[in-house]
Each structure stands twice: as structure tokens, then as C-alpha cells.
Short mmCIF file of C-alpha atoms and ligand atoms in Angstrom, two decimals:
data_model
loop_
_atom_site.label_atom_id
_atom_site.label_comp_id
_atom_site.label_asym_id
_atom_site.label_seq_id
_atom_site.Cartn_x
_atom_site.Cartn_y
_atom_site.Cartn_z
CA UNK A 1 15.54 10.59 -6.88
CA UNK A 2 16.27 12.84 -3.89
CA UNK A 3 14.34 16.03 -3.16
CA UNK A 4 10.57 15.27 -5.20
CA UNK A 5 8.03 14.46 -2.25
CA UNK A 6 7.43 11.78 -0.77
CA UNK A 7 4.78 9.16 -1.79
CA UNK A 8 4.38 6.39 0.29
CA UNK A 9 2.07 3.18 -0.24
CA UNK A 10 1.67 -0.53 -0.54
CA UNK A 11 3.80 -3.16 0.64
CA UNK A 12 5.27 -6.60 -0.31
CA UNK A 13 2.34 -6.72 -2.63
CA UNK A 14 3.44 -3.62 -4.47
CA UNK A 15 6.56 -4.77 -5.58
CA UNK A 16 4.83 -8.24 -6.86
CA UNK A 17 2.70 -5.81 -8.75
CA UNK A 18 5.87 -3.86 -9.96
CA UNK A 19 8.09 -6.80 -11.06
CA UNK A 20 5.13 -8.32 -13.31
CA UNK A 21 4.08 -5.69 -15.14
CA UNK A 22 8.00 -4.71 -15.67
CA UNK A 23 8.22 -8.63 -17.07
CA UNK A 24 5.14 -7.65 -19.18
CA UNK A 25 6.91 -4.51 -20.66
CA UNK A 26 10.17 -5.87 -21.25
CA UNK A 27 8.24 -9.22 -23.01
CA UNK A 28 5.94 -6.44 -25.06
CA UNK A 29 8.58 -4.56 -26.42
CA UNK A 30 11.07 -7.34 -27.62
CA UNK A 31 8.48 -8.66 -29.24
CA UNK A 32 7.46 -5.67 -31.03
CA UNK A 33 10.96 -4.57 -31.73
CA UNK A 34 11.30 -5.61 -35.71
CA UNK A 35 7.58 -4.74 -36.03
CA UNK A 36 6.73 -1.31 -37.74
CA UNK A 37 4.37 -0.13 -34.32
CA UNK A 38 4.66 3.21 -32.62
CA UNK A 39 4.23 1.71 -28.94
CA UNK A 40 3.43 3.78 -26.02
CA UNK A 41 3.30 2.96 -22.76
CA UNK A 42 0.42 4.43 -20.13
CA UNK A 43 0.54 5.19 -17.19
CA UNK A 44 -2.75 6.57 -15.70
CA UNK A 45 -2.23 6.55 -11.91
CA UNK A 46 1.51 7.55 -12.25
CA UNK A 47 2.17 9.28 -8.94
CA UNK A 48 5.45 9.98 -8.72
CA UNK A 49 7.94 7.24 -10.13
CA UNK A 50 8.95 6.61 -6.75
CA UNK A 51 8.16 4.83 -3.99
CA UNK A 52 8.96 5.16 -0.20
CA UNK A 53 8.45 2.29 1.68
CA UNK A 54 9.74 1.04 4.95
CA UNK A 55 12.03 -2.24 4.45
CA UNK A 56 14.07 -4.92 6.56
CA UNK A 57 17.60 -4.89 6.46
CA UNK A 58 20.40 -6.89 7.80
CA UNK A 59 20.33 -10.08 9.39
CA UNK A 60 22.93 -13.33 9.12
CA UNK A 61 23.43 -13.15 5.25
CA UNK A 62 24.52 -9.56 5.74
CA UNK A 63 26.39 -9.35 9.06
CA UNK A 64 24.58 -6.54 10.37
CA UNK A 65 21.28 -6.07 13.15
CA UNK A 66 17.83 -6.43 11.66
CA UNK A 67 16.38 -2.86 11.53
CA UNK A 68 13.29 -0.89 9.89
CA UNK A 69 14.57 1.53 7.27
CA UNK A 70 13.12 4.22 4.82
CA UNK A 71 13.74 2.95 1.02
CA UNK A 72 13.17 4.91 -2.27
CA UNK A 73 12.07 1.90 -4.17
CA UNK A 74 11.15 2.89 -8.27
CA UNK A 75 7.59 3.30 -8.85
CA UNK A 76 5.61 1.90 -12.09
CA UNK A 77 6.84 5.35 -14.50
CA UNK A 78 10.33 5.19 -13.63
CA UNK A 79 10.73 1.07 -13.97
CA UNK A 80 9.09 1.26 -17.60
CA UNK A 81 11.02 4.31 -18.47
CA UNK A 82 14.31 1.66 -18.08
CA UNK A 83 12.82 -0.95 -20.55
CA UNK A 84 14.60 -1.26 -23.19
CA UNK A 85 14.07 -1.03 -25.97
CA UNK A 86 12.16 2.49 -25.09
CA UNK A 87 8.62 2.89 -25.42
CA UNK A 88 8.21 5.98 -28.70
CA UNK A 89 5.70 7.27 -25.93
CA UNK A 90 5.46 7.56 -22.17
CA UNK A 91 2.27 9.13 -21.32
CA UNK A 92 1.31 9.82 -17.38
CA UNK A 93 -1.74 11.59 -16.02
CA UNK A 94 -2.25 12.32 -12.15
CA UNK A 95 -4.29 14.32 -10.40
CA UNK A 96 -2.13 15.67 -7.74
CA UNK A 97 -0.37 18.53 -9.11
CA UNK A 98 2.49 18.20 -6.79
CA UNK A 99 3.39 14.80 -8.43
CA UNK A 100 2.77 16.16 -11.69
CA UNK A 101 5.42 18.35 -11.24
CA UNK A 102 7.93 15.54 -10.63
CA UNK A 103 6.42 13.23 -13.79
CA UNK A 104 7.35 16.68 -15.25
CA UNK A 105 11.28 16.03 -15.02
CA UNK A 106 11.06 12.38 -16.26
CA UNK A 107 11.65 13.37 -19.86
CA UNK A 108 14.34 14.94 -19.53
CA UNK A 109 15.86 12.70 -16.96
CA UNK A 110 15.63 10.15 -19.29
CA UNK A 111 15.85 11.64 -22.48
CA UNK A 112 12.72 10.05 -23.53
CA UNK A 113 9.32 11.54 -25.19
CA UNK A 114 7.04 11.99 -22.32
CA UNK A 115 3.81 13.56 -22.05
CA UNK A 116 2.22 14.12 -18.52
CA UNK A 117 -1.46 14.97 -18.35
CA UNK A 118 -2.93 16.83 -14.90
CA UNK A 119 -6.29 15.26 -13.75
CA UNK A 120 -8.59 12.74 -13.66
CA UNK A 121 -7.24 9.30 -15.17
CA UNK A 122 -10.23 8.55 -17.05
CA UNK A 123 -11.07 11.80 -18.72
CA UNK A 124 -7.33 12.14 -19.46
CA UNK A 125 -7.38 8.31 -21.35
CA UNK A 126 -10.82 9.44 -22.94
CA UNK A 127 -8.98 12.43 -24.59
CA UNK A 128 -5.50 10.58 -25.17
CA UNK A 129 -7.75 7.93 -27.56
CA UNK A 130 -10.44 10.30 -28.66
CA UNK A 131 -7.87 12.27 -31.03
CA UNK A 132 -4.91 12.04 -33.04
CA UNK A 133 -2.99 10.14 -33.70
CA UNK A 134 -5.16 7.37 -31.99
CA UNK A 135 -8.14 8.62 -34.58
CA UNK A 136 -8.34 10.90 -37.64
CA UNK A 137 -4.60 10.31 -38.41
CA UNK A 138 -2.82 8.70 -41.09
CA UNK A 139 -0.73 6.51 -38.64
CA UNK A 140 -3.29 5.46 -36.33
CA UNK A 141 -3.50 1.80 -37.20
CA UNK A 142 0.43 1.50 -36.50
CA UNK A 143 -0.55 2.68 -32.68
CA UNK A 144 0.07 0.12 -29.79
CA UNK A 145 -0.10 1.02 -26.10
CA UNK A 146 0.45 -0.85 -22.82
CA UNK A 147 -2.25 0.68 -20.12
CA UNK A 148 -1.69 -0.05 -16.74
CA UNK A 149 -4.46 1.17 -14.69
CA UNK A 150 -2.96 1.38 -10.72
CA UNK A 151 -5.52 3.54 -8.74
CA UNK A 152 -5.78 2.87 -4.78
CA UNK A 153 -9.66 2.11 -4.84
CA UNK A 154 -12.85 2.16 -7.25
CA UNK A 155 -11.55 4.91 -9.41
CA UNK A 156 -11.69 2.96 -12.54
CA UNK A 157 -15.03 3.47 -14.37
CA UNK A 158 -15.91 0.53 -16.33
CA UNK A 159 -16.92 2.80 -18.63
CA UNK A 160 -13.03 3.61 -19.06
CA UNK A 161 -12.57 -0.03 -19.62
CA UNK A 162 -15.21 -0.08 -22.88
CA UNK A 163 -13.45 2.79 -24.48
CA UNK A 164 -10.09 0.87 -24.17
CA UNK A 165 -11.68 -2.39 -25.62
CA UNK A 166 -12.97 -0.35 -28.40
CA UNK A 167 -9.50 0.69 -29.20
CA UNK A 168 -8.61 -2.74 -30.33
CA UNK A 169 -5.16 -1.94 -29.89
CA UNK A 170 -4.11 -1.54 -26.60
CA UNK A 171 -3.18 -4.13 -23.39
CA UNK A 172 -4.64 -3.24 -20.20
CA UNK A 173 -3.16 -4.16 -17.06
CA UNK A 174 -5.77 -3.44 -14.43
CA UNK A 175 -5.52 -3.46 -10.20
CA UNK A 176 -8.55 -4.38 -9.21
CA UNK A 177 -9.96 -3.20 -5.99
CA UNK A 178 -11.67 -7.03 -5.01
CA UNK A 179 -11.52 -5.83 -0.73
CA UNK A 180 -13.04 -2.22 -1.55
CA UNK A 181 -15.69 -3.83 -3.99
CA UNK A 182 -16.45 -6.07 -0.98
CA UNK A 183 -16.38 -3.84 1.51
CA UNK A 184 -19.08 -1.68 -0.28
CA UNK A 185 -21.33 -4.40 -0.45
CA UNK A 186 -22.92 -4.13 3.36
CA UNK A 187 -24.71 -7.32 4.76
CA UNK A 188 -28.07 -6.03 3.99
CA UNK A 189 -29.17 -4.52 1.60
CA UNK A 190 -31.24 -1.79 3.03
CA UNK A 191 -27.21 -0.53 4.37
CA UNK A 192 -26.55 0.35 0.40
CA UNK A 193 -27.02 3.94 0.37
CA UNK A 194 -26.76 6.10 -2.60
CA UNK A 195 -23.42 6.64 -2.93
CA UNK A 196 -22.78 3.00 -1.89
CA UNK A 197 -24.81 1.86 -5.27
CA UNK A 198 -23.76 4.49 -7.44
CA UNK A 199 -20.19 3.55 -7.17
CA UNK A 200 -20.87 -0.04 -8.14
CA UNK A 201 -22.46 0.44 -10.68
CA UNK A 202 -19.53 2.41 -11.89
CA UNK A 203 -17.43 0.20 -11.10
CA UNK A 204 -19.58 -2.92 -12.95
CA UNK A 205 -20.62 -0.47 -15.53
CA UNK A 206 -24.38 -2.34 -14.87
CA UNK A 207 -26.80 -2.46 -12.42
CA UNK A 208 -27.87 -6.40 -12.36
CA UNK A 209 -25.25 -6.89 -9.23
CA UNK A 210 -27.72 -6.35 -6.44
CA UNK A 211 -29.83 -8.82 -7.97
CA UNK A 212 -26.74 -11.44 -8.33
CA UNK A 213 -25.76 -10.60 -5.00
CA UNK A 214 -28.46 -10.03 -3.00
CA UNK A 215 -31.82 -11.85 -2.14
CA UNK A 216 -34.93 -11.75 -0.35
CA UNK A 217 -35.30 -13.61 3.18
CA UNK A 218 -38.11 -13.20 5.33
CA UNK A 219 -37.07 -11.68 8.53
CA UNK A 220 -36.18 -14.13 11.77
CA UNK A 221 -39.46 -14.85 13.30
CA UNK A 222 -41.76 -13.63 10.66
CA UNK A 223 -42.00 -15.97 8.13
CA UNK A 224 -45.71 -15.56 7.00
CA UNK A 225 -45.09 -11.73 7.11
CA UNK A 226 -46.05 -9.73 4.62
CA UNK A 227 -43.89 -8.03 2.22
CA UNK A 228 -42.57 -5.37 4.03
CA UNK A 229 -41.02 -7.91 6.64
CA UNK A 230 -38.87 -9.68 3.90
CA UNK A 231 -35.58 -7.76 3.87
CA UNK A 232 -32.77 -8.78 1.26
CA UNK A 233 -29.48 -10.07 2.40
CA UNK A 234 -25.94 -10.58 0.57
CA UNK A 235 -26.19 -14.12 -0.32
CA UNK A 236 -23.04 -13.82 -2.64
CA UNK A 237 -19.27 -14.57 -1.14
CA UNK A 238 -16.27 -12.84 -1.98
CA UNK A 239 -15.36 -15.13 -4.90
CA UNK A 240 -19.01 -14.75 -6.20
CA UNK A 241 -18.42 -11.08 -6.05
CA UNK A 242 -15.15 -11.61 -7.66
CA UNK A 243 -15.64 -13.85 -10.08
CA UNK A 244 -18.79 -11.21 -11.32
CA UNK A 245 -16.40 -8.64 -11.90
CA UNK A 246 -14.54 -11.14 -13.97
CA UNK A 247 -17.75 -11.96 -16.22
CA UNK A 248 -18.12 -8.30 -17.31
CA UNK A 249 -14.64 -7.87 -18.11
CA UNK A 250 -15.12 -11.14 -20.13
CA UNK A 251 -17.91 -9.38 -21.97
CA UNK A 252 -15.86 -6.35 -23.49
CA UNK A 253 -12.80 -7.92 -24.02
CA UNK A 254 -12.16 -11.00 -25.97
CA UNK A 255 -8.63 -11.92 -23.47
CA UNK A 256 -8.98 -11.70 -19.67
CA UNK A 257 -5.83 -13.33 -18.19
CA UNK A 258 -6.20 -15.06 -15.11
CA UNK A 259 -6.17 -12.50 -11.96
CA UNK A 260 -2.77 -12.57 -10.14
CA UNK A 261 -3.70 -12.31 -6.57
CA UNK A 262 -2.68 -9.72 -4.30
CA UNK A 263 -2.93 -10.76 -0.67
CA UNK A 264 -2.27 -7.96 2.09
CA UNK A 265 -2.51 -10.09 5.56
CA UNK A 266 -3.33 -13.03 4.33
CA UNK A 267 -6.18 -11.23 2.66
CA UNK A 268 -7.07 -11.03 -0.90
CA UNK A 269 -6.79 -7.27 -1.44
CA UNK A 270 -6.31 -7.03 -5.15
CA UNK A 271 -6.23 -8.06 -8.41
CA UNK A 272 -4.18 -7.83 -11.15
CA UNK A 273 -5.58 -8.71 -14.44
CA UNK A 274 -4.33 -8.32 -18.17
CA UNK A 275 -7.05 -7.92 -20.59
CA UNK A 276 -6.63 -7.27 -24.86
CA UNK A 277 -9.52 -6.42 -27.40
CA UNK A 278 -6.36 -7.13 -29.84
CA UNK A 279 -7.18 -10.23 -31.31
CA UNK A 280 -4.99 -10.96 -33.75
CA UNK A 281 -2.41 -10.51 -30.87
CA UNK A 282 -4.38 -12.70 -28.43
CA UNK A 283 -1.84 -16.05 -28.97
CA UNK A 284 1.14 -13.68 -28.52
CA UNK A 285 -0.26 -11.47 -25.35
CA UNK A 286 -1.24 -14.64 -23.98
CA UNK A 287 2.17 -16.26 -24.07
CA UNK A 288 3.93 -13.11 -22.24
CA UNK A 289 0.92 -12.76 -19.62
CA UNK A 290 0.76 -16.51 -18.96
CA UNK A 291 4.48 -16.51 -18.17
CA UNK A 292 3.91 -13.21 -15.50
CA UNK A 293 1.00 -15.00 -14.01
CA UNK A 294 2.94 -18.41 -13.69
CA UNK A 295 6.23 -16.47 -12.49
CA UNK A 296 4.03 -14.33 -9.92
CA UNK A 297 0.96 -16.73 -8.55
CA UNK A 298 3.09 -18.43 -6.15
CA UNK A 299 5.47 -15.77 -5.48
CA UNK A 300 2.22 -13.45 -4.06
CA UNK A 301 0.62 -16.27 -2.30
CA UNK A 302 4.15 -16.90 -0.34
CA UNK A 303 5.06 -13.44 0.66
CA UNK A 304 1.79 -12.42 1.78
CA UNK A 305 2.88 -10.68 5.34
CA UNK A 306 1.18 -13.11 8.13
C1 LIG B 401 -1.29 3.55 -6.10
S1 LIG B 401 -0.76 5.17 -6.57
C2 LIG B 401 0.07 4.83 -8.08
C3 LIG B 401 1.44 4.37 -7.89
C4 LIG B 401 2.25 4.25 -9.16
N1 LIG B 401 1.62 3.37 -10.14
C5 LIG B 401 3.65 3.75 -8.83
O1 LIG B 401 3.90 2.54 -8.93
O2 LIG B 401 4.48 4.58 -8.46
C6 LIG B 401 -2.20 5.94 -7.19
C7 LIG B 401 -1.97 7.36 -7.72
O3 LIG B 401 -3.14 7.78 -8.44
C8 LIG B 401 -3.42 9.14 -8.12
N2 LIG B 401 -4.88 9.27 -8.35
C9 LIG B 401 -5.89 8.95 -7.50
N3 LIG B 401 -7.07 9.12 -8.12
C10 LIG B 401 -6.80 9.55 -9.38
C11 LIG B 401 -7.60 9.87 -10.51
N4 LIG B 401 -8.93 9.77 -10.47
N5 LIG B 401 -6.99 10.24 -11.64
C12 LIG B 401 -5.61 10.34 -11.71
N6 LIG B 401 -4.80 10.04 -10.68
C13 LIG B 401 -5.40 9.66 -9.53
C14 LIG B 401 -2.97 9.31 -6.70
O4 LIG B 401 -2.66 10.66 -6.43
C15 LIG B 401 -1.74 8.41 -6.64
O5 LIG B 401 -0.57 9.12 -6.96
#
């Protein structure tokens, strides 16, 4: 794990995010295990497989002086790579080619089939299901996939999301970015520029936000004025904003798990939702993702740093 560079992110959080969806995998795979599937598991914002993070050590239990230290902690590729039983498939895109290079060794480190794809997460997925043997192949019902979706902001078109749901086969496990979302949003909305709307709508795959989220107020002190005094204003809190998001996930697929919160400060940062178009595999999905919510709800809302 020595040597590859160094990738350094998230916190306390991250390793909340890390242990459920390594529950998730372990569940997914025992279950399939005496079932005749081909089951991949994909990984679209792989980085590296590795983590560096700062972490606490000593104190009483260990004898020794409380001190900062650099940790290589396993990232989301090299924890599912350990499931057993393996995955037939490990499949990683990323769009630095510097940590392509180091998804690059995995296979062989592992002596597992991996396939690493350089680029842009969701015109890598669009290609991975857009051909065989996801389509046009004799196998391509037996096909079953874990997606975890892990980007750092609003990378994730919803458009991405729709071609997944149309799948009918896969489980997505999806950060979402609730504080970026937000933070987009300004106050007014005569401070949504261009870029501003055009990446929510991405995001919501629909434009009908600024009307849930916004609305007309007269300005302070001009209440008869006409029409070009009334200026809109974000009527719509956090958990409105939220719980939008929610609703259009709702509409493509037919299981959205409850969101496992992911607090950074005390703050609701992320995310992390499970959602299946599968539906014969609803009652069993649900079981394993209701037990990883349960497990991690109170576990998030406890170690959020203060
Ligand atoms: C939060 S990190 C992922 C961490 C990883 N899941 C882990 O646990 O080790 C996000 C990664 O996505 C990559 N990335 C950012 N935008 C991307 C995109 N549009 N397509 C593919 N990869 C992207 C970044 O370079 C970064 O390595």
C-alpha cells in the first residue's frame, strides 16, 4: 500500500460511509452465492483504494500520549476487493490518470478480474451498460452489479441515475451532495447564474426546482410596486431541498432506502442512499439495506466531530 500517491479526503464520516457499504457487499454476495448471477461490483469514483487520513492515537486504553498521525486507511476498491465471496467483476473508472495507474495493479494484487476505465464516471457507466454483456449478449439477464456512486460534489448526472434504473438489475449506492446542492441555491434568486442553474438541473435531471424552491415577494417597502419590484426568494429549507431530491429519485426507481446521514460538524453534509429498479429483489435488498441503515443511523449521528 506503500509508494502509490497519496489521496487524502473525508473524515469520521468517510469511514461510516466505508463500513456500510462493505456490510452491503458482504450481505449482497452471500446472498447471491448459490444463485447462478455473474455479479460485479462498480466502482465509479474509485480513486485510489486508499485513503490517507490523519487519526488519534494513544490515550489511557493504550498507555501511550494522544498524538495526530498519518494513516493509510483502505478506500471503497480495495475493501470490496476483500469480500468474500469475490465479486466475477471489479470494474473502476477515474478520471485522474495518476490513480488510474494504481487501480491498474489491483488485479493483480488480488488476483481478481478487474477492469479500470480512464475518465469521466458517467460516460464510462453509459458505455459499461450500453454493450455486452449488459446488452446484445446471451448472458445478459444473469448480470447483477452493485454501483456505488462516491464523487466529492454534483458530479452525478441524474441522467446517469435513469440509465441505471433502466438496467433493472443493478443496486445503486449513491453519496449525495445535500450541503453542495444547498449551497448552490443562493438566497435570491436573481444570485442563480447560469452555471448555478445548469448544474441543478443536472443534478435534478428537471427544471421545476426553482419553482418548488423559490417564490415571488414584493420587495421591503414596495408592496404596491409593479412587477419589476417583486424579486423571488428561496422559500424552501434544507430538508425541503432534500427531501425534493428524494421525490425524483422516488420517480425512477421503485426502492429508495432511507438516506443515512452524513454529518461533517454537526452539519448534514451528505447522503447516502441505496436505490434498486430490481423488483423482484426489492424484499431481499430491502432486508440487507434496512440492516446498514439501522446499524449506521445512530452510529453517524454520534460521531459527528463537534
Ligand atoms: C471521494 S473520492 C472517491 C474515494 C473512493 N470511493 C474511496 O473510498 O477510496 C472521488 C474520486 O472521484 C474522482 N473523480 C472526480 N470527478 C470524477 C468524474 N467526473 N469521473 C470519474 N472520477 C471522478 C476523483 O479524482 C476522486 O479520486
Amino acid at each position: 500500500m506503500s509508494g502509490t500517491p497519496k489521496h487524502s479526503f473525508g473524515g469520521p464520516w468517510t469511514e461510516i460511509k466505508l463500513d456500510a457499504i462493505s456490510d452491503y457487499l458482504n450481505f449482497y454476495q452471500n446472498a447471491l452465492k448459490n444463485q447462478n448471477f455473474v455479479t460485479w461490483y462498480i466502482d465509479a469514483f474509485a480513486g485510489t483504494g486508499e485513503r490517507h487520513a490523519r487519526v488519534l492515537t494513544g490515550g489511557l486504553f493504550e498507555a501511550a500520549p494522544i498524538e495526530e498521525v498519518d494513516e493509510v486507511l483502505a478506500g471503497s476498491a480495495r475493501r470490496a476487493l476483500a469480500v468474500t465471496p469475490h465479486f466475477s467483476h471489479y470494474w473502476f473508472s477515474e478520471q485522474r490518470p495518476t490513480r488510474v495507474k494504481v487501480l491498474q495493479g489491483l488485479g493483480a494484487e488480488y488476483d481478481r478480474h478487474v477492469i479500470v476505465r480512464s475518465g469521466d464516471a458517467n460516460d464510462e457507466l453509459c458505455k459499461l451498460f450500453n454493450n455486452p454483456p449488459w446488452v446484445g449478449h446471451r448472458d445478459q439477464g444473469r448480470q447483477r452489479a452493485v454501483v456505488f456512486l462516491d464523487p466529492y460534489g454534483m458530479s452525478v448526472g441524474f441522467a446517469t441515475l435513469e440509465m441505471l434504473a433502466g438496467t433493472k438489475r443493478v443496486d445503486v449506492w449513491y453519496l449525495f451532495p445535500r450541503k453542495a446542492v444547498i449551497q448552490q441555491l443562493a438566497n435570491e434568486a436573481s444570485g442563480l447564474d447560469d452555471d448555478k442553474r445548469s448544474s441543478l438541473t443536472r443534478i435534478f435531471g428537471c427544471s421545476d426546482w426553482e419553482k418548488r424552491f423559490y417564490r415571488a415577494q414584493p420587495k421591503q417597502g414596495e408592496l404596491f410596486g409593479s412587477d419589476d419590484t417583486v424579486n423571488a426568494t428561496r422559500t424552501a429549507s434544507g430538508n425541503e431541498i432534500a427531501l425534493f431530491a428524494r421525490e425524483r429519485f422516488g420517480q425512477i426507481f421503485a426502492y429508495v432506502s432511507e438516506p443515512i446521514p452524513l454529518l461533517v460538524n454537526g452539519r448534514e453534509f451528505f447522503e447516502l442512499y441505496c436505490f434498486s429498479n430490481n423488483k423482484p429483489a426489492i424484499p431481499l435488498i430491502k432486508r440487507g439495506v434496512d440492516f446498514v441503515v439501522k446499524k449506521y443511523t445512530p452510529a453517524s449521528r454520534r460521531r459527528s466531530d463537534p
